[in-house]
Amino acid sequence: MVFSYWAHWRACRTKQTERKDRINSLPEQYQAALTPRDSDILDKDVASLVADIQQRLVDPEHVLLAYSKKALQAHKETNCLTEVMISEAQGWARDCDKSGPLAGVPVSLKDTVGVAGFASCIGFSSPLWMTPFQTDAAIVKLLRDAGAYPFVKTNVPTTLLSFESSSDVWGRTTNPYSKKHSPGGSTGGEAALLAFGGSRLGLGTDVAGSVRVPAHYSGIYTIKASMHRFLKAGNNTPMVGQEGVPPVYSPMTRTLEDLETFWRAVISMKPWEYDPSCVPIPWRAVELPKKLKVGVLWDDGVVAPSPACKRALEAAVNALYADGHDVIKINPPSPFEALKIGSQLMTNALLTATSFIRWCESNDPGVAAGLLGLRLPRIITKLRAWFYRYVMRDALYADLVEGWHAQDGQQFYALIGQREAYRTRWFDFWQAHGLDFVLAVPSALPAMRHAGSARQWKACGYTFLFNVLDYSAGVMPVTRVDRALDVLSPAFRPRNKVEADAYKGYDADDMHGLPVGVQIVGRRLEEEKVLEGMKLLTRLLKAQGIAYEHLSMHS
């Protein structure tokens, strides 16, 4: 035990020292203030930057310098970086393919992504996780062939099962808008870096909202892919074989224009020729109907949207109404059922992921709470469920408690059957109503305070729903929390324990200025259509005088 304790903290110090040395050993120009040339590069969207590089108007090494400076500023403010690959990226930038669809563009990566010569420890201190990759992951190979190159990797929570991003190995990442709050998780470091302007193109994973919640918390853009649309082979995960609610890799960007450029570029490279799991679907042109039919999920029946998040959703709905679209309130197959099925499908994954944590190693408070529930004797679990059902009169939470246990093979098969039946009911519902999109909040609340996951870890239904369904789902920023407009009504009374715990973290005054987004959802493999929906909604919001203001690139 004593040896494990010292080994853990020695490993943490080693990685932190390595990161610090990699930063400090960079040429002096990387530590200098931004120059006018840097600012000019940072101001360009990716499409313009690529065009300039292809025409030899801009040098990729100058692009790397500008974004490295900004990334190091972001790291100083938010602690968002893990593996710093800038030294190696100097050679990658010099030798990149200057004719590719992402010519000369540096790309930041979630810590899970495999890059030859670098580890993907995911916050674990065990030697098993400290071994550098021997080869690049499929997505990294594709990016290099497209003319791009990695330059930094970004922070995640230990186990990847949290909407915060903290570990003993790398420390805690903070939100660029407020050091008191989380940037999201599990792709939180990536969201913080993009929001700060230290990168334009990033990559993350999503199993319950892990790219969409960080986009919502940090004011950036993403589209969660459906299974098999985006590359995943060759990366790291503490949940190998977790296929009940599979994680999907998906792009994250600072702007909507860059999101389209990134998606188009990757698909143009034929990802199915790099990763056998990818379906051979090229990028498709989508023309939206002149009059859309949009269903609005105002409340999932578990946690009602907070005033701030409801206000953002209302702004989106009003913009669509004003443009003549058919916007209806929907009552779909129970979102709570998705939460219940999905959470049970993830119990074994949580046990697997936490098995790599040393006895002295910190764990996310939400994951720790979930693990405690899984380790209780079944008789205690049944008694807890009985207590909530008959004493507290909270049948919803009782159902969650009752199903929260490890699943054997037959139980898992039965859950997959329930998942498929649930998907069919949603399919039928969507068809019957002739919907083009569903609009919802990405989360009931804006960014949580650090350690808020201890209470809020169960309130993931608005994103998790669309993982269970495997629907394409985008998140875009709309507004920011306003302490005057978004105060919680004194008449509010929580309907269940999940809602009660979540709302203990809501304080409009404390959250003032934090980003608030909306979620626009299409069906499976409709990433192109979701993108067009996001573009339309952005235009309509601007027509209403609502244009999201990002953090300055030049601060």
Coordinates of C-alpha atoms in Angstrom, one line a residue:
M1 CA 0.0 0.0 0.0
V2 CA 2.8 2.4 0.9
F3 CA 4.6 1.5 -2.3
S4 CA 1.5 2.1 -4.3
Y5 CA 1.0 5.5 -2.7
W6 CA 4.5 6.7 -3.5
A7 CA 4.4 5.2 -7.0
H8 CA 1.2 7.0 -7.7
W9 CA 2.4 10.5 -6.7
R10 CA 5.8 9.9 -8.3
A11 CA 4.0 9.1 -11.6
C12 CA 1.9 12.3 -11.3
R13 CA 5.0 14.4 -10.6
T14 CA 6.8 12.8 -13.5
K15 CA 4.1 13.6 -16.0
Q16 CA 3.6 17.1 -14.7
T17 CA 7.3 17.8 -14.8
E18 CA 7.5 16.4 -18.3
R19 CA 4.7 18.7 -19.5
K20 CA 6.4 21.7 -17.8
D21 CA 9.8 20.9 -19.3
R22 CA 8.3 20.4 -22.8
I23 CA 6.7 23.9 -22.5
N24 CA 9.8 25.5 -21.1
S25 CA 12.2 24.0 -23.6
L26 CA 10.3 25.5 -26.6
P27 CA 12.1 28.3 -28.4
E28 CA 11.7 31.8 -26.9
Q29 CA 9.4 32.9 -29.6
Y30 CA 6.7 30.5 -28.3
Q31 CA 6.7 32.3 -25.0
A32 CA 6.4 35.8 -26.5
A33 CA 3.3 37.9 -26.8
L34 CA 1.1 37.6 -29.9
T35 CA 2.4 39.6 -32.9
P36 CA 0.2 41.3 -35.5
R37 CA 1.0 38.4 -37.8
D38 CA -0.1 35.9 -35.1
S39 CA -3.4 37.8 -34.7
D40 CA -4.0 37.9 -38.4
I41 CA -3.6 34.1 -38.5
L42 CA -5.8 33.5 -35.4
D43 CA -8.6 35.7 -37.0
K44 CA -8.9 33.5 -40.1
D45 CA -11.4 30.7 -40.3
V46 CA -10.0 27.3 -41.2
A47 CA -11.2 27.4 -44.8
S48 CA -9.4 30.8 -45.4
L49 CA -6.3 29.6 -43.6
V50 CA -6.1 26.4 -45.7
A51 CA -6.6 28.4 -48.9
D52 CA -3.7 30.8 -48.0
I53 CA -1.4 27.8 -47.2
Q54 CA -2.3 26.1 -50.4
Q55 CA -1.5 29.2 -52.3
R56 CA 1.8 29.6 -50.3
L57 CA 0.6 32.9 -48.9
V58 CA 1.0 31.7 -45.3
D59 CA 3.7 29.3 -43.9
P60 CA 2.3 26.4 -41.8
E61 CA 5.1 26.9 -39.3
H62 CA 3.8 30.4 -38.7
V63 CA 0.4 29.0 -38.1
L64 CA 1.7 26.5 -35.6
L65 CA 3.6 29.3 -33.8
A66 CA 0.4 31.5 -33.5
Y67 CA -1.8 28.7 -32.2
S68 CA 0.9 27.3 -29.9
K69 CA 1.3 30.7 -28.3
K70 CA -2.5 30.9 -27.8
A71 CA -2.7 27.3 -26.6
L72 CA 0.0 28.0 -24.0
Q73 CA -1.9 31.1 -22.8
A74 CA -5.0 29.0 -22.6
H75 CA -3.2 26.3 -20.5
K76 CA -1.8 29.0 -18.2
E77 CA -5.3 30.2 -17.5
T78 CA -7.3 26.9 -17.5
N79 CA -4.8 24.0 -17.2
C80 CA -6.3 22.4 -20.3
L81 CA -3.2 20.6 -21.8
T82 CA -1.8 17.1 -21.2
E83 CA 0.7 16.0 -23.8
V84 CA 2.5 19.0 -25.4
M85 CA 3.7 17.9 -28.8
I86 CA 4.6 21.4 -30.1
S87 CA 8.3 20.6 -30.5
E88 CA 7.6 17.6 -32.7
A89 CA 4.8 19.5 -34.5
Q90 CA 7.4 22.0 -35.8
G91 CA 8.7 19.3 -38.1
W92 CA 5.2 18.0 -38.9
A93 CA 4.2 21.5 -39.9
R94 CA 7.3 22.0 -42.1
D95 CA 6.7 18.7 -43.9
C96 CA 2.9 18.7 -44.1
D97 CA 1.0 18.2 -47.4
K98 CA 0.3 21.8 -48.5
S99 CA -2.3 20.6 -51.0
G100 CA -4.6 18.7 -48.6
P101 CA -8.1 19.8 -47.5
L102 CA -6.7 20.7 -44.0
A103 CA -3.3 21.9 -45.3
G104 CA -1.1 23.2 -42.5
V105 CA -3.7 23.3 -39.8
P106 CA -2.8 22.2 -36.2
V107 CA -5.4 20.0 -34.5
S108 CA -5.9 19.5 -30.8
L109 CA -6.9 16.1 -29.5
K110 CA -8.6 14.7 -26.5
D111 CA -6.1 12.8 -24.4
T112 CA -7.6 9.4 -25.5
V113 CA -6.4 9.9 -29.1
G114 CA -3.4 7.7 -30.0
V115 CA -0.3 9.6 -31.3
A116 CA 2.9 7.7 -31.9
G117 CA 5.5 8.5 -29.3
F118 CA 3.0 9.9 -26.8
A119 CA 1.0 8.3 -24.0
S120 CA -2.8 8.5 -23.5
C121 CA -3.0 8.0 -19.8
I122 CA -6.5 9.4 -19.3
G123 CA -5.6 10.6 -15.8
F124 CA -4.5 7.1 -14.5
S125 CA -1.1 6.9 -12.9
S126 CA -0.6 3.2 -13.4
P127 CA 2.4 2.2 -15.7
L128 CA -0.1 0.4 -17.9
W129 CA -1.4 3.8 -19.0
M130 CA 2.0 5.6 -19.3
T131 CA 3.3 3.7 -22.2
P132 CA 3.6 5.7 -25.4
F133 CA 1.7 4.6 -28.5
Q134 CA 3.8 2.9 -31.1
T135 CA 1.5 4.0 -34.0
D136 CA -0.9 6.8 -34.8
A137 CA -4.6 6.2 -34.4
A138 CA -6.7 6.0 -37.6
I139 CA -7.9 9.6 -37.2
V140 CA -4.4 10.9 -36.8
K141 CA -3.2 9.1 -39.9
L142 CA -6.1 10.6 -41.9
L143 CA -5.4 14.1 -40.5
R144 CA -1.8 13.9 -41.5
D145 CA -2.8 12.7 -45.0
A146 CA -5.2 15.7 -45.2
G147 CA -2.3 18.1 -44.5
A148 CA -3.1 18.7 -40.8
Y149 CA -1.0 17.6 -37.8
P150 CA -1.6 17.2 -34.0
F151 CA 0.1 19.7 -31.7
V152 CA -1.4 19.3 -28.2
K153 CA -3.6 16.8 -26.3
T154 CA -6.2 17.9 -23.7
N155 CA -7.4 17.1 -20.3
V156 CA -10.1 14.6 -19.3
P157 CA -11.5 13.2 -16.0
T158 CA -10.1 9.9 -14.7
T159 CA -12.3 7.1 -16.2
L160 CA -13.9 9.6 -18.8
L161 CA -17.2 9.3 -16.9
S162 CA -17.8 12.9 -15.7
F163 CA -18.9 16.3 -16.8
E164 CA -15.7 17.7 -15.1
S165 CA -12.1 17.3 -16.2
S166 CA -9.7 16.6 -13.3
S167 CA -7.2 14.0 -12.2
D168 CA -4.2 13.6 -9.9
V169 CA -2.0 13.2 -13.0
W170 CA -2.9 16.4 -14.8
G171 CA -4.8 18.5 -12.3
R172 CA -8.1 20.3 -12.8
T173 CA -9.2 22.2 -15.9
T174 CA -11.2 25.3 -15.4
N175 CA -13.8 27.0 -17.5
P176 CA -12.4 30.0 -19.6
Y177 CA -15.4 32.1 -18.5
S178 CA -15.1 31.3 -14.8
K179 CA -12.3 29.6 -12.9
K180 CA -14.9 28.4 -10.3
H181 CA -16.8 26.3 -12.9
S182 CA -16.2 23.2 -15.0
P183 CA -15.5 23.4 -18.7
G184 CA -17.4 20.2 -19.0
G185 CA -16.3 16.6 -19.5
S186 CA -15.1 14.3 -20.4
T187 CA -13.8 16.4 -23.3
G188 CA -13.4 19.4 -21.0
G189 CA -9.8 20.3 -21.7
E190 CA -10.6 20.4 -25.4
A191 CA -13.6 22.7 -24.9
A192 CA -11.6 25.1 -22.7
L193 CA -8.8 25.3 -25.3
L194 CA -11.2 25.9 -28.2
A195 CA -13.2 28.5 -26.3
F196 CA -10.0 30.3 -25.3
G197 CA -8.9 30.4 -29.0
G198 CA -5.9 28.1 -28.6
S199 CA -7.2 25.8 -31.3
R200 CA -9.8 25.9 -34.0
L201 CA -10.2 22.2 -34.7
G202 CA -10.5 19.6 -31.9
L203 CA -11.6 16.1 -31.4
G204 CA -13.5 14.4 -28.6
T205 CA -15.6 11.4 -27.7
D206 CA -19.2 11.2 -26.5
V207 CA -21.0 8.4 -24.6
A208 CA -23.5 10.4 -22.6
G209 CA -22.8 14.0 -23.7
S210 CA -19.0 14.2 -23.5
V211 CA -18.6 16.6 -26.5
R212 CA -22.0 18.2 -26.2
V213 CA -22.0 19.2 -22.5
P214 CA -18.5 20.7 -22.8
A215 CA -19.7 22.6 -25.9
H216 CA -22.7 23.9 -23.8
Y217 CA -20.5 24.7 -20.8
S218 CA -17.8 26.4 -22.8
G219 CA -19.6 28.1 -25.6
I220 CA -18.3 26.1 -28.7
Y221 CA -19.8 24.0 -31.5
T222 CA -20.0 20.2 -32.0
I223 CA -22.0 17.5 -33.7
K224 CA -22.1 14.2 -32.0
A225 CA -21.8 11.6 -34.8
S226 CA -23.9 8.5 -35.0
M227 CA -22.0 5.2 -34.6
H228 CA -19.7 4.3 -37.5
R229 CA -19.7 7.7 -39.1
F230 CA -16.4 8.9 -37.6
L231 CA -13.1 7.1 -37.0
K232 CA -12.4 5.5 -33.6
A233 CA -9.8 2.8 -34.2
G234 CA -6.4 2.9 -32.5
N235 CA -7.3 5.1 -29.5
N236 CA -7.3 4.5 -25.8
T237 CA -10.2 3.8 -23.5
P238 CA -10.6 2.3 -20.0
M239 CA -13.9 0.6 -21.2
V240 CA -12.8 -1.7 -24.0
G241 CA -15.8 -3.6 -25.4
Q242 CA -18.4 -1.2 -24.0
E243 CA -21.0 -1.5 -26.7
G244 CA -24.2 -1.0 -24.8
V245 CA -24.0 2.8 -25.4
P246 CA -20.9 3.0 -27.5
P247 CA -18.7 6.1 -27.4
V248 CA -18.3 8.0 -30.7
Y249 CA -15.5 10.3 -31.8
S250 CA -16.7 13.7 -33.0
P251 CA -15.3 17.0 -34.1
M252 CA -15.4 20.1 -31.8
T253 CA -14.7 23.6 -33.1
R254 CA -14.6 27.2 -32.0
T255 CA -17.0 28.4 -34.8
L256 CA -19.8 26.9 -36.9
E257 CA -17.9 27.6 -40.1
D258 CA -15.0 25.6 -38.9
L259 CA -17.2 22.7 -37.8
E260 CA -18.5 22.4 -41.4
T261 CA -14.9 22.6 -42.8
F262 CA -13.7 19.9 -40.4
W263 CA -16.5 17.5 -41.1
R264 CA -16.3 18.0 -44.9
A265 CA -12.5 17.5 -44.9
V266 CA -12.6 14.3 -42.8
I267 CA -15.3 12.7 -44.9
S268 CA -13.7 13.8 -48.1
M269 CA -10.7 11.7 -47.1
K270 CA -12.8 8.5 -47.1
P271 CA -12.5 7.5 -43.4
W272 CA -13.7 4.0 -44.2
E273 CA -10.3 3.4 -45.9
Y274 CA -8.6 4.1 -42.6
D275 CA -11.0 2.5 -40.1
P276 CA -13.0 -0.7 -40.8
S277 CA -15.8 0.5 -38.4
C278 CA -16.6 3.5 -40.6
V279 CA -19.5 3.2 -43.0
P280 CA -18.7 4.3 -46.6
I281 CA -21.0 7.3 -46.8
P282 CA -19.5 10.4 -48.6
W283 CA -20.5 13.9 -47.6
R284 CA -24.0 14.6 -48.8
A285 CA -25.5 17.9 -50.0
V286 CA -28.7 18.6 -48.0
E287 CA -31.3 21.2 -48.9
L288 CA -33.7 21.8 -46.0
P289 CA -37.5 22.2 -46.7
K290 CA -38.6 25.8 -46.8
K291 CA -40.9 25.0 -43.9
L292 CA -39.4 22.7 -41.3
K293 CA -41.3 20.7 -38.7
V294 CA -39.4 20.9 -35.5
G295 CA -40.4 19.2 -32.3
V296 CA -39.4 20.8 -29.0
L297 CA -38.6 18.7 -25.9
W298 CA -39.3 21.3 -23.3
D299 CA -38.9 18.9 -20.3
D300 CA -37.5 15.3 -20.1
G301 CA -39.7 14.6 -17.1
V302 CA -36.6 14.2 -14.9
V303 CA -34.9 17.6 -14.5
A304 CA -36.7 20.7 -15.8
P305 CA -34.5 23.1 -17.7
S306 CA -33.2 26.0 -15.5
P307 CA -34.4 29.5 -16.3
A308 CA -31.1 30.2 -18.2
C309 CA -31.3 27.1 -20.4
K310 CA -35.0 27.5 -21.0
R311 CA -34.4 31.1 -22.1
A312 CA -31.9 29.9 -24.7
L313 CA -34.3 27.2 -26.0
E314 CA -37.1 29.8 -26.1
A315 CA -34.9 32.1 -28.2
A316 CA -34.3 29.3 -30.7
V317 CA -38.0 28.4 -30.8
N318 CA -39.1 32.0 -31.3
A319 CA -36.5 32.5 -34.1
L320 CA -38.0 29.5 -36.0
Y321 CA -41.5 30.6 -35.4
A322 CA -40.7 34.1 -36.7
D323 CA -39.4 32.5 -39.9
G324 CA -42.6 30.6 -40.5
H325 CA -41.6 27.1 -39.5
D326 CA -43.9 24.6 -37.8
V327 CA -42.7 24.2 -34.2
I328 CA -44.5 21.9 -31.9
K329 CA -44.2 20.7 -28.4
I330 CA -43.6 16.9 -28.4
N331 CA -44.4 14.2 -26.0
P332 CA -42.1 11.4 -27.2
P333 CA -41.5 7.9 -25.8
S334 CA -40.4 8.5 -22.2
P335 CA -36.9 10.1 -22.0
F336 CA -36.7 8.7 -18.5
E337 CA -36.9 5.2 -20.0
A338 CA -33.7 6.0 -22.0
L339 CA -32.0 7.2 -18.8
K340 CA -33.0 4.0 -17.0
I341 CA -31.9 1.6 -19.8
G342 CA -28.7 3.5 -20.6
S343 CA -27.6 3.8 -17.0
Q344 CA -28.0 0.0 -16.6
L345 CA -26.1 -0.6 -19.8
M346 CA -23.2 1.5 -18.4
T347 CA -22.9 -0.2 -14.9
N348 CA -20.3 -2.8 -16.0
A349 CA -18.4 -0.1 -17.9
L350 CA -18.2 2.0 -14.7
L351 CA -16.8 -1.0 -12.8
T352 CA -14.3 -1.7 -15.6
A353 CA -13.1 1.9 -15.8
T354 CA -12.7 2.4 -12.1
S355 CA -10.8 -0.9 -11.8
F356 CA -7.6 0.9 -13.0
I357 CA -7.7 3.5 -10.1
R358 CA -5.2 2.9 -7.4
W359 CA -6.4 2.8 -3.8
C360 CA -4.8 6.2 -3.1
E361 CA -5.8 7.8 -6.4
S362 CA -8.5 10.5 -6.5
N363 CA -11.8 9.8 -8.2
D364 CA -14.4 12.1 -9.6
P365 CA -17.0 12.6 -6.9
G366 CA -19.9 11.6 -9.2
V367 CA -18.1 8.4 -10.3
A368 CA -17.3 7.6 -6.7
A369 CA -20.9 8.0 -5.7
G370 CA -22.0 5.7 -8.6
L371 CA -19.3 3.2 -7.7
L372 CA -20.5 3.1 -4.1
G373 CA -24.0 2.3 -5.2
L374 CA -22.7 -0.6 -7.4
R375 CA -20.7 -2.1 -4.5
L376 CA -23.7 -2.3 -2.1
P377 CA -25.1 -5.7 -1.4
R378 CA -28.2 -6.3 -3.5
I379 CA -30.4 -6.5 -0.4
I380 CA -29.3 -3.0 0.5
T381 CA -30.0 -1.8 -3.0
K382 CA -33.5 -3.2 -2.8
L383 CA -34.1 -1.6 0.6
R384 CA -33.0 1.8 -0.7
A385 CA -35.3 1.4 -3.7
W386 CA -38.2 0.5 -1.4
F387 CA -37.4 3.5 0.8
Y388 CA -37.5 6.0 -2.1
R389 CA -40.6 4.4 -3.6
Y390 CA -42.8 4.0 -0.5
V391 CA -41.4 6.4 2.0
M392 CA -40.2 9.3 -0.1
R393 CA -42.9 8.7 -2.8
D394 CA -40.2 9.1 -5.5
A395 CA -40.9 6.2 -8.0
L396 CA -38.6 7.7 -10.6
Y397 CA -35.5 7.6 -8.4
A398 CA -36.5 4.3 -6.9
D399 CA -36.4 2.8 -10.5
L400 CA -32.9 4.2 -11.0
V401 CA -31.7 2.8 -7.7
E402 CA -33.3 -0.6 -8.3
G403 CA -31.6 -1.1 -11.6
W404 CA -28.2 0.2 -10.5
H405 CA -26.2 -3.0 -10.2
A406 CA -23.7 -5.0 -12.3
Q407 CA -25.4 -6.9 -15.1
D408 CA -24.7 -10.5 -16.0
G409 CA -24.7 -11.7 -19.6
Q410 CA -28.4 -12.5 -19.8
Q411 CA -29.4 -9.3 -18.1
F412 CA -27.2 -7.4 -20.5
Y413 CA -28.8 -9.1 -23.5
A414 CA -32.3 -8.2 -22.2
L415 CA -31.2 -4.6 -21.8
I416 CA -30.0 -4.5 -25.4
G417 CA -33.5 -5.8 -26.4
Q418 CA -35.1 -3.0 -24.4
R419 CA -32.8 -0.5 -26.1
E420 CA -33.8 -1.7 -29.5
A421 CA -37.5 -1.7 -28.7
Y422 CA -37.1 1.8 -27.4
R423 CA -35.4 3.0 -30.5
T424 CA -38.2 1.5 -32.6
R425 CA -40.8 3.5 -30.6
W426 CA -38.8 6.7 -31.2
F427 CA -38.5 5.9 -34.9
D428 CA -42.3 5.4 -35.2
F429 CA -42.9 8.6 -33.2
W430 CA -40.6 10.6 -35.5
Q431 CA -42.2 9.2 -38.6
A432 CA -45.7 9.7 -37.4
H433 CA -45.1 13.4 -36.7
G434 CA -43.0 14.0 -39.8
L435 CA -40.3 15.8 -37.9
D436 CA -37.2 17.3 -39.4
F437 CA -35.5 18.0 -36.1
V438 CA -35.9 17.9 -32.4
L439 CA -34.8 20.9 -30.3
A440 CA -33.8 20.5 -26.6
V441 CA -31.5 21.9 -24.0
P442 CA -28.0 20.2 -23.9
S443 CA -28.3 20.1 -20.1
A444 CA -30.8 21.3 -17.6
L445 CA -28.2 23.7 -16.1
P446 CA -25.2 25.8 -17.2
A447 CA -21.7 24.8 -16.2
M448 CA -21.5 23.3 -12.7
R449 CA -19.1 24.4 -10.0
H450 CA -16.0 22.2 -9.4
A451 CA -16.9 19.0 -7.6
G452 CA -20.6 19.6 -8.5
S453 CA -20.8 16.2 -10.1
A454 CA -21.1 14.7 -6.6
R455 CA -24.8 15.8 -6.8
Q456 CA -25.3 16.4 -10.5
W457 CA -23.9 13.2 -12.1
K458 CA -27.3 11.7 -12.6
A459 CA -28.7 14.7 -14.5
C460 CA -27.4 13.8 -17.9
G461 CA -30.7 12.9 -19.6
Y462 CA -30.9 15.5 -22.3
T463 CA -27.7 14.3 -23.9
F464 CA -27.7 10.6 -22.9
L465 CA -31.1 10.2 -24.6
F466 CA -29.6 10.7 -28.0
N467 CA -26.7 8.3 -27.3
V468 CA -29.1 5.6 -26.5
L469 CA -31.0 6.4 -29.7
D470 CA -27.7 6.9 -31.7
Y471 CA -29.1 10.1 -33.2
S472 CA -26.9 12.8 -34.7
A473 CA -27.0 15.8 -32.3
G474 CA -25.4 19.2 -32.5
V475 CA -24.8 21.8 -29.8
M476 CA -24.3 25.5 -30.4
P477 CA -24.0 28.5 -28.1
V478 CA -26.9 31.0 -27.9
T479 CA -26.5 33.3 -25.0
R480 CA -25.0 33.6 -21.5
V481 CA -26.4 33.4 -18.0
D482 CA -27.9 36.7 -16.8
R483 CA -28.2 37.1 -13.1
A484 CA -31.3 39.4 -13.5
L485 CA -33.2 37.3 -16.1
D486 CA -32.4 33.8 -15.0
V487 CA -33.2 33.8 -11.3
L488 CA -35.0 30.6 -10.1
S489 CA -38.6 31.1 -9.1
P490 CA -39.2 30.8 -5.3
A491 CA -42.2 28.6 -6.3
F492 CA -39.9 25.9 -7.8
R493 CA -40.2 22.5 -6.1
P494 CA -38.2 19.6 -7.3
R495 CA -40.2 16.6 -8.5
N496 CA -37.6 13.9 -7.6
K497 CA -34.2 13.4 -6.1
V498 CA -32.3 13.7 -9.4
E499 CA -33.9 17.1 -10.0
A500 CA -33.4 18.2 -6.3
D501 CA -29.7 17.3 -6.4
A502 CA -29.2 19.0 -9.7
Y503 CA -30.8 22.3 -8.6
K504 CA -28.7 22.5 -5.5
G505 CA -26.0 23.6 -8.0
Y506 CA -28.1 26.3 -9.7
D507 CA -27.3 30.0 -8.8
A508 CA -27.9 32.5 -11.6
D509 CA -25.8 35.1 -9.8
D510 CA -22.8 32.8 -9.4
M511 CA -23.2 31.6 -13.0
H512 CA -23.6 35.0 -14.5
G513 CA -21.7 35.2 -17.8
L514 CA -21.4 31.5 -18.4
P515 CA -22.3 30.2 -21.9
V516 CA -25.7 28.6 -22.6
G517 CA -26.4 26.5 -25.7
V518 CA -29.2 24.6 -27.4
Q519 CA -29.2 21.1 -28.9
I520 CA -30.5 20.4 -32.4
V521 CA -31.1 16.7 -33.2
G522 CA -31.5 14.7 -36.3
R523 CA -31.9 11.0 -36.8
R524 CA -29.1 8.4 -37.3
L525 CA -26.4 9.4 -39.7
E526 CA -27.9 12.8 -40.4
E527 CA -24.8 14.8 -39.5
E528 CA -25.1 16.9 -42.7
K529 CA -28.7 17.7 -42.0
V530 CA -28.0 18.7 -38.4
L531 CA -25.2 21.0 -39.7
E532 CA -27.7 22.7 -42.0
G533 CA -30.1 23.1 -39.2
M534 CA -27.5 24.7 -37.0
K535 CA -26.6 27.1 -39.9
L536 CA -30.2 28.0 -40.3
L537 CA -30.8 28.6 -36.6
T538 CA -27.7 30.7 -36.4
R539 CA -28.9 32.9 -39.2
L540 CA -32.4 33.2 -37.7
L541 CA -31.0 34.1 -34.3
K542 CA -28.9 36.8 -35.8
A543 CA -31.9 38.2 -37.5
Q544 CA -33.5 38.4 -34.1
G545 CA -30.5 40.3 -32.8
I546 CA -29.0 37.3 -31.0
A547 CA -25.4 36.6 -32.0
Y548 CA -23.2 34.7 -29.6
E549 CA -20.1 36.6 -28.6
H550 CA -17.0 34.5 -28.1
L551 CA -14.0 35.3 -26.0
S552 CA -11.5 37.5 -27.7
M553 CA -8.7 35.8 -29.6
H554 CA -6.3 38.7 -28.9
S555 CA -6.4 38.9 -25.1

